[in-house]
PDB file of C-alpha atoms in Angstrom:
ATOM      1  CA  UNK A 117      47.997 -45.331  61.954  1.00 70.00           C
ATOM      2  CA  UNK A 118      49.500 -48.777  62.313  1.00 75.00           C
ATOM      3  CA  UNK A 119      47.892 -52.063  63.327  1.00 84.00           C
ATOM      4  CA  UNK A 120      48.862 -55.671  63.658  1.00 91.00           C
ATOM      5  CA  UNK A 121      46.555 -58.653  63.203  1.00 93.00           C
ATOM      6  CA  UNK A 122      47.246 -62.171  64.404  1.00 95.00           C
ATOM      7  CA  UNK A 123      44.235 -64.084  63.260  1.00 90.00           C
ATOM      8  CA  UNK A 124      44.927 -67.300  65.106  1.00 94.00           C
ATOM      9  CA  UNK A 125      44.594 -67.063  68.863  1.00 93.00           C
ATOM     10  CA  UNK A 126      45.527 -70.682  69.383  1.00 96.00           C
ATOM     11  CA  UNK A 127      47.395 -73.126  67.142  1.00 97.00           C
ATOM     12  CA  UNK A 128      47.691 -76.816  68.226  1.00 97.00           C
ATOM     13  CA  UNK A 129      50.243 -78.891  66.294  1.00 97.00           C
ATOM     14  CA  UNK A 130      51.844 -82.219  66.724  1.00 97.00           C
ATOM     15  CA  UNK A 131      55.526 -82.508  67.597  1.00 97.00           C
ATOM     16  CA  UNK A 132      57.778 -82.557  64.482  1.00 97.00           C
ATOM     17  CA  UNK A 133      54.994 -81.167  62.284  1.00 97.00           C
ATOM     18  CA  UNK A 134      55.487 -77.774  60.493  1.00 97.00           C
ATOM     19  CA  UNK A 135      53.770 -74.671  61.756  1.00 97.00           C
ATOM     20  CA  UNK A 136      52.941 -71.226  60.452  1.00 97.00           C
ATOM     21  CA  UNK A 137      51.778 -68.335  62.674  1.00 97.00           C
ATOM     22  CA  UNK A 138      50.187 -65.582  60.710  1.00 97.00           C
ATOM     23  CA  UNK A 139      50.812 -61.863  61.068  1.00 96.00           C
ATOM     24  CA  UNK A 140      49.402 -59.117  58.959  1.00 95.00           C
ATOM     25  CA  UNK A 141      49.986 -55.399  59.462  1.00 91.00           C
ATOM     26  CA  UNK A 142      48.793 -52.124  58.090  1.00 87.00           C
ATOM     27  CA  UNK A 143      50.893 -48.983  57.896  1.00 81.00           C
ATOM     28  CA  UNK A 144      51.188 -45.936  55.776  1.00 76.00           C
ATOM     29  CA  UNK A 145      54.949 -45.757  56.254  1.00 78.00           C
ATOM     30  CA  UNK A 146      57.881 -48.140  56.054  1.00 80.00           C
ATOM     31  CA  UNK A 147      57.872 -50.565  58.914  1.00 85.00           C
ATOM     32  CA  UNK A 148      60.093 -52.689  61.089  1.00 90.00           C
ATOM     33  CA  UNK A 149      58.716 -56.010  62.073  1.00 92.00           C
ATOM     34  CA  UNK A 150      59.343 -58.295  65.075  1.00 94.00           C
ATOM     35  CA  UNK A 151      58.348 -61.593  66.516  1.00 96.00           C
ATOM     36  CA  UNK A 152      58.559 -62.025  70.316  1.00 95.00           C
ATOM     37  CA  UNK A 153      57.983 -65.223  72.246  1.00 95.00           C
ATOM     38  CA  UNK A 154      56.639 -65.495  75.835  1.00 91.00           C
ATOM     39  CA  UNK A 155      57.219 -68.770  77.632  1.00 89.00           C
ATOM     40  CA  UNK A 156      55.064 -69.433  80.716  1.00 83.00           C
ATOM     41  CA  UNK A 157      55.786 -67.147  83.634  1.00 77.00           C
ATOM     42  CA  UNK A 158      58.446 -65.273  81.734  1.00 82.00           C
ATOM     43  CA  UNK A 159      58.762 -61.939  79.979  1.00 85.00           C
ATOM     44  CA  UNK A 160      58.643 -61.467  76.221  1.00 91.00           C
ATOM     45  CA  UNK A 161      61.899 -62.278  74.328  1.00 92.00           C
ATOM     46  CA  UNK A 162      62.871 -61.282  70.792  1.00 93.00           C
ATOM     47  CA  UNK A 163      62.689 -64.193  68.386  1.00 95.00           C
ATOM     48  CA  UNK A 164      63.638 -62.375  65.153  1.00 95.00           C
ATOM     49  CA  UNK A 165      63.230 -59.040  63.403  1.00 93.00           C
ATOM     50  CA  UNK A 166      63.137 -57.462  60.024  1.00 92.00           C
ATOM     51  CA  UNK A 167      64.613 -54.047  59.651  1.00 88.00           C
ATOM     52  CA  UNK A 168      65.809 -53.980  56.032  1.00 86.00           C
ATOM     53  CA  UNK A 169      67.680 -56.086  53.525  1.00 87.00           C
ATOM     54  CA  UNK A 170      66.847 -59.684  52.944  1.00 88.00           C
ATOM     55  CA  UNK A 171      63.121 -60.315  53.402  1.00 89.00           C
ATOM     56  CA  UNK A 172      63.760 -63.745  54.967  1.00 92.00           C
ATOM     57  CA  UNK A 173      64.962 -63.640  58.558  1.00 91.00           C
ATOM     58  CA  UNK A 174      65.841 -66.516  60.766  1.00 91.00           C
ATOM     59  CA  UNK A 175      66.226 -67.176  64.489  1.00 91.00           C
ATOM     60  CA  UNK A 176      68.802 -69.412  66.144  1.00 84.00           C
ATOM     61  CA  UNK A 177      66.203 -72.017  67.137  1.00 88.00           C
ATOM     62  CA  UNK A 178      64.903 -72.823  63.659  1.00 94.00           C
ATOM     63  CA  UNK A 179      62.092 -70.254  63.178  1.00 96.00           C
ATOM     64  CA  UNK A 180      62.002 -68.017  60.145  1.00 96.00           C
ATOM     65  CA  UNK A 181      59.731 -65.228  58.912  1.00 97.00           C
ATOM     66  CA  UNK A 182      59.386 -63.628  55.565  1.00 94.00           C
ATOM     67  CA  UNK A 183      58.504 -59.967  55.071  1.00 93.00           C
ATOM     68  CA  UNK A 184      56.017 -59.695  52.213  1.00 92.00           C
ATOM     69  CA  UNK A 185      55.373 -56.033  51.432  1.00 89.00           C
ATOM     70  CA  UNK A 186      52.677 -56.641  48.796  1.00 90.00           C
ATOM     71  CA  UNK A 187      50.644 -58.804  51.136  1.00 91.00           C
ATOM     72  CA  UNK A 188      51.594 -56.753  54.214  1.00 91.00           C
ATOM     73  CA  UNK A 189      52.479 -59.974  56.039  1.00 94.00           C
ATOM     74  CA  UNK A 190      55.290 -61.284  58.282  1.00 96.00           C
ATOM     75  CA  UNK A 191      54.298 -64.895  58.950  1.00 97.00           C
ATOM     76  CA  UNK A 192      56.418 -67.035  61.314  1.00 97.00           C
ATOM     77  CA  UNK A 193      57.285 -70.577  60.276  1.00 97.00           C
ATOM     78  CA  UNK A 194      59.118 -73.585  61.562  1.00 97.00           C
ATOM     79  CA  UNK A 195      59.528 -76.816  59.558  1.00 97.00           C
ATOM     80  CA  UNK A 196      59.509 -79.103  62.626  1.00 97.00           C
ATOM     81  CA  UNK A 197      58.297 -77.988  66.064  1.00 97.00           C
ATOM     82  CA  UNK A 198      59.349 -79.405  69.483  1.00 96.00           C
ATOM     83  CA  UNK A 199      57.515 -79.585  72.708  1.00 96.00           C
ATOM     84  CA  UNK A 200      59.725 -76.845  74.032  1.00 95.00           C
ATOM     85  CA  UNK A 201      58.295 -74.420  71.403  1.00 96.00           C
ATOM     86  CA  UNK A 202      55.043 -74.295  73.346  1.00 96.00           C
ATOM     87  CA  UNK A 203      54.615 -70.614  74.161  1.00 95.00           C
ATOM     88  CA  UNK A 204      52.764 -67.503  73.154  1.00 95.00           C
ATOM     89  CA  UNK A 205      54.058 -65.626  70.112  1.00 97.00           C
ATOM     90  CA  UNK A 206      53.550 -61.952  69.554  1.00 96.00           C
ATOM     91  CA  UNK A 207      54.061 -60.062  66.284  1.00 95.00           C
ATOM     92  CA  UNK A 208      54.887 -56.339  66.534  1.00 93.00           C
ATOM     93  CA  UNK A 209      55.387 -53.462  64.111  1.00 90.00           C
ATOM     94  CA  UNK A 210      57.047 -50.054  64.504  1.00 86.00           C
ATOM     95  CA  UNK A 211      57.695 -47.195  62.150  1.00 79.00           C
ATOM     96  CA  UNK A 212      56.615 -43.649  61.523  1.00 68.00           C
ATOM     97  CA  UNK A 213      56.234 -43.069  65.246  1.00 62.00           C
ATOM     98  CA  UNK A 214      58.424 -44.184  68.054  1.00 55.00           C
ATOM     99  CA  UNK A 215      56.357 -46.991  69.485  1.00 72.00           C
ATOM    100  CA  UNK A 216      55.713 -50.642  68.976  1.00 81.00           C
ATOM    101  CA  UNK A 217      52.231 -51.948  68.191  1.00 87.00           C
ATOM    102  CA  UNK A 218      51.764 -55.576  69.355  1.00 91.00           C
ATOM    103  CA  UNK A 219      49.395 -58.126  67.984  1.00 92.00           C
ATOM    104  CA  UNK A 220      47.113 -60.037  70.336  1.00 92.00           C
ATOM    105  CA  UNK A 221      49.313 -63.090  70.331  1.00 94.00           C
ATOM    106  CA  UNK A 222      49.021 -66.662  69.126  1.00 97.00           C
ATOM    107  CA  UNK A 223      49.258 -69.448  71.602  1.00 96.00           C
ATOM    108  CA  UNK A 224      51.224 -72.351  70.095  1.00 97.00           C
ATOM    109  CA  UNK A 225      50.546 -75.698  71.747  1.00 97.00           C
ATOM    110  CA  UNK A 226      52.874 -78.549  70.628  1.00 97.00           C
ATOM    111  CA  UNK A 227      51.301 -81.955  71.292  1.00 96.00           C
ATOM    112  CA  UNK A 228      53.259 -85.180  71.839  1.00 93.00           C
TER     113      UNK A 228
ATOM    114  CA  UNK B 161      73.340 -61.772  83.852  1.00 66.00           C
ATOM    115  CA  UNK B 162      72.147 -58.380  82.679  1.00 63.00           C
ATOM    116  CA  UNK B 163      68.399 -58.253  82.914  1.00 92.00           C
ATOM    117  CA  UNK B 164      65.151 -56.434  83.608  1.00 95.00           C
ATOM    118  CA  UNK B 165      63.737 -57.100  87.068  1.00 95.00           C
ATOM    119  CA  UNK B 166      60.200 -56.343  88.193  1.00 96.00           C
ATOM    120  CA  UNK B 167      58.979 -56.287  91.792  1.00 91.00           C
ATOM    121  CA  UNK B 168      56.749 -57.583  93.118  1.00 92.00           C
ATOM    122  CA  UNK B 169      55.733 -60.387  90.738  1.00 93.00           C
ATOM    123  CA  UNK B 170      52.235 -60.364  92.184  1.00 95.00           C
ATOM    124  CA  UNK B 171      50.548 -57.344  93.746  1.00 96.00           C
ATOM    125  CA  UNK B 172      47.119 -57.216  95.412  1.00 96.00           C
ATOM    126  CA  UNK B 173      45.620 -53.874  96.274  1.00 95.00           C
ATOM    127  CA  UNK B 174      42.199 -52.548  97.239  1.00 95.00           C
ATOM    128  CA  UNK B 175      39.974 -50.430  95.115  1.00 96.00           C
ATOM    129  CA  UNK B 176      41.188 -46.843  95.310  1.00 95.00           C
ATOM    130  CA  UNK B 177      44.370 -47.679  97.280  1.00 96.00           C
ATOM    131  CA  UNK B 178      47.540 -46.273  95.604  1.00 96.00           C
ATOM    132  CA  UNK B 179      50.039 -48.820  94.458  1.00 96.00           C
ATOM    133  CA  UNK B 180      53.544 -48.589  93.051  1.00 97.00           C
ATOM    134  CA  UNK B 181      55.194 -51.189  90.742  1.00 97.00           C
ATOM    135  CA  UNK B 182      58.955 -51.261  90.390  1.00 97.00           C
ATOM    136  CA  UNK B 183      61.290 -52.001  87.514  1.00 97.00           C
ATOM    137  CA  UNK B 184      65.078 -52.072  87.463  1.00 97.00           C
ATOM    138  CA  UNK B 185      67.593 -52.806  84.726  1.00 97.00           C
ATOM    139  CA  UNK B 186      71.245 -53.795  84.550  1.00 95.00           C
ATOM    140  CA  UNK B 187      71.512 -53.180  80.822  1.00 93.00           C
ATOM    141  CA  UNK B 188      72.220 -49.471  81.045  1.00 93.00           C
ATOM    142  CA  UNK B 189      69.632 -48.837  78.312  1.00 94.00           C
ATOM    143  CA  UNK B 190      68.463 -45.344  77.559  1.00 94.00           C
ATOM    144  CA  UNK B 191      64.780 -46.185  77.057  1.00 94.00           C
ATOM    145  CA  UNK B 192      62.416 -47.727  79.630  1.00 95.00           C
ATOM    146  CA  UNK B 193      58.793 -48.630  78.798  1.00 95.00           C
ATOM    147  CA  UNK B 194      55.646 -49.585  80.721  1.00 96.00           C
ATOM    148  CA  UNK B 195      53.048 -51.730  79.096  1.00 95.00           C
ATOM    149  CA  UNK B 196      49.666 -52.915  80.348  1.00 95.00           C
ATOM    150  CA  UNK B 197      48.563 -56.400  79.186  1.00 91.00           C
ATOM    151  CA  UNK B 198      45.065 -57.714  79.916  1.00 90.00           C
ATOM    152  CA  UNK B 199      44.054 -61.286  79.368  1.00 84.00           C
ATOM    153  CA  UNK B 200      44.100 -62.340  75.676  1.00 79.00           C
ATOM    154  CA  UNK B 201      44.955 -58.820  74.606  1.00 84.00           C
ATOM    155  CA  UNK B 202      48.043 -57.250  73.160  1.00 86.00           C
ATOM    156  CA  UNK B 203      50.470 -55.367  75.390  1.00 90.00           C
ATOM    157  CA  UNK B 204      49.447 -51.731  75.363  1.00 91.00           C
ATOM    158  CA  UNK B 205      52.112 -49.027  75.792  1.00 91.00           C
ATOM    159  CA  UNK B 206      51.334 -46.651  78.613  1.00 94.00           C
ATOM    160  CA  UNK B 207      54.432 -44.429  78.516  1.00 91.00           C
ATOM    161  CA  UNK B 208      58.166 -44.477  78.015  1.00 92.00           C
ATOM    162  CA  UNK B 209      61.245 -42.578  79.120  1.00 94.00           C
ATOM    163  CA  UNK B 210      64.122 -41.706  76.818  1.00 93.00           C
ATOM    164  CA  UNK B 211      66.698 -40.906  79.456  1.00 93.00           C
ATOM    165  CA  UNK B 212      64.820 -38.384  81.615  1.00 92.00           C
ATOM    166  CA  UNK B 213      62.470 -37.378  78.823  1.00 93.00           C
ATOM    167  CA  UNK B 214      58.933 -38.692  79.689  1.00 93.00           C
ATOM    168  CA  UNK B 215      56.528 -39.537  76.817  1.00 91.00           C
ATOM    169  CA  UNK B 216      52.946 -40.363  77.683  1.00 91.00           C
ATOM    170  CA  UNK B 217      50.637 -42.108  75.263  1.00 88.00           C
ATOM    171  CA  UNK B 218      47.566 -40.053  74.441  1.00 87.00           C
ATOM    172  CA  UNK B 219      45.109 -42.603  75.765  1.00 89.00           C
ATOM    173  CA  UNK B 220      46.891 -43.437  79.034  1.00 94.00           C
ATOM    174  CA  UNK B 221      44.575 -42.504  81.883  1.00 93.00           C
ATOM    175  CA  UNK B 222      45.678 -39.753  84.283  1.00 93.00           C
ATOM    176  CA  UNK B 223      45.411 -42.328  87.043  1.00 94.00           C
ATOM    177  CA  UNK B 224      48.730 -43.724  85.819  1.00 96.00           C
ATOM    178  CA  UNK B 225      51.998 -41.925  86.582  1.00 96.00           C
ATOM    179  CA  UNK B 226      55.661 -42.860  86.226  1.00 96.00           C
ATOM    180  CA  UNK B 227      58.987 -41.895  87.763  1.00 96.00           C
ATOM    181  CA  UNK B 228      62.483 -42.563  86.631  1.00 96.00           C
ATOM    182  CA  UNK B 229      64.890 -41.356  89.349  1.00 96.00           C
ATOM    183  CA  UNK B 230      67.940 -42.695  87.546  1.00 95.00           C
ATOM    184  CA  UNK B 231      68.988 -44.848  84.555  1.00 94.00           C
ATOM    185  CA  UNK B 232      68.442 -48.145  86.381  1.00 96.00           C
ATOM    186  CA  UNK B 233      65.026 -47.681  87.979  1.00 97.00           C
ATOM    187  CA  UNK B 234      61.496 -46.833  86.773  1.00 97.00           C
ATOM    188  CA  UNK B 235      58.314 -46.841  88.761  1.00 97.00           C
ATOM    189  CA  UNK B 236      54.673 -47.103  87.800  1.00 97.00           C
ATOM    190  CA  UNK B 237      52.262 -45.348  90.185  1.00 97.00           C
ATOM    191  CA  UNK B 238      48.565 -46.047  90.028  1.00 97.00           C
ATOM    192  CA  UNK B 239      46.949 -43.335  92.103  1.00 96.00           C
ATOM    193  CA  UNK B 240      43.426 -44.781  92.569  1.00 95.00           C
ATOM    194  CA  UNK B 241      43.273 -48.313  91.107  1.00 96.00           C
ATOM    195  CA  UNK B 242      39.917 -49.379  89.701  1.00 95.00           C
ATOM    196  CA  UNK B 243      38.771 -52.931  88.965  1.00 95.00           C
ATOM    197  CA  UNK B 244      39.551 -52.300  85.320  1.00 95.00           C
ATOM    198  CA  UNK B 245      43.178 -51.743  86.094  1.00 96.00           C
ATOM    199  CA  UNK B 246      43.702 -55.366  87.091  1.00 96.00           C
ATOM    200  CA  UNK B 247      46.249 -56.617  84.516  1.00 95.00           C
ATOM    201  CA  UNK B 248      49.804 -57.720  83.900  1.00 94.00           C
ATOM    202  CA  UNK B 249      52.191 -54.760  83.845  1.00 96.00           C
ATOM    203  CA  UNK B 250      55.297 -55.278  81.755  1.00 95.00           C
ATOM    204  CA  UNK B 251      58.441 -53.256  81.967  1.00 96.00           C
ATOM    205  CA  UNK B 252      60.843 -53.162  78.986  1.00 95.00           C
ATOM    206  CA  UNK B 253      64.068 -51.461  77.998  1.00 95.00           C
ATOM    207  CA  UNK B 254      65.878 -50.694  74.813  1.00 93.00           C
ATOM    208  CA  UNK B 255      69.026 -48.855  73.767  1.00 91.00           C
ATOM    209  CA  UNK B 256      67.210 -46.576  71.340  1.00 84.00           C
ATOM    210  CA  UNK B 257      63.601 -46.228  70.172  1.00 79.00           C
ATOM    211  CA  UNK B 258      61.792 -47.659  67.163  1.00 69.00           C
ATOM    212  CA  UNK B 259      64.091 -50.202  65.629  1.00 72.00           C
ATOM    213  CA  UNK B 260      65.800 -51.604  68.630  1.00 83.00           C
ATOM    214  CA  UNK B 261      65.106 -54.837  70.420  1.00 88.00           C
ATOM    215  CA  UNK B 262      63.024 -54.443  73.596  1.00 92.00           C
ATOM    216  CA  UNK B 263      64.049 -56.466  76.622  1.00 93.00           C
ATOM    217  CA  UNK B 264      61.154 -57.356  78.915  1.00 94.00           C
ATOM    218  CA  UNK B 265      60.938 -58.142  82.542  1.00 94.00           C
ATOM    219  CA  UNK B 266      58.721 -61.003  83.770  1.00 92.00           C
ATOM    220  CA  UNK B 267      55.823 -58.692  84.659  1.00 94.00           C
ATOM    221  CA  UNK B 268      53.815 -57.828  87.711  1.00 96.00           C
ATOM    222  CA  UNK B 269      50.340 -59.188  87.941  1.00 95.00           C
ATOM    223  CA  UNK B 270      48.052 -56.684  89.658  1.00 96.00           C
ATOM    224  CA  UNK B 271      44.824 -57.755  91.311  1.00 96.00           C
ATOM    225  CA  UNK B 272      42.343 -55.108  92.511  1.00 96.00           C
ATOM    226  CA  UNK B 273      39.855 -56.126  95.179  1.00 94.00           C
TER     227      UNK B 273
END
């Protein structure tokens, strides 16, 4: 069975400060890992994903995540956040079966 | 723009009164999914279609049914909504299962009175 844990339900951070949103997973098989973002009143959108190859993946808007197999983690980071990054972020895992398992989400609040 | 559209965005129904939620896509994707998302919880997969092949999650209540009359449309039918079925319902699509990006609609928020 697979599971995803996002330990932080809310993360407040000041604008231009760095941020890390944590995601840990458990799985008995090889996994694919995803981060989705949900802005207010919108659907979820893919931010970045790890399928294979380089363990560091990047998004077009400055976020990055690193797949760490030994620590079963896929934490999301950004060195300098903007007000527009305020949203809810969901980590997801798939593998072994056909379906995604989503984490409970982390609400990122960027403060001016 | 190609997208996933859900109607209505807000739906109010009465306890026990059947309700249908609609999803359409212009992406021509093979797979369509329905998720239930309750407040502060992870989206929970209810079922998905790969083309016309229906796949139900083991813990999806019998009260929930789905139809996919063609590639573009998928419906979620709740036969006898209970108070516990109040949630956001998300429709998503992907080209293939498992490794592919899922494209989500904005969701339908269901209220049960």
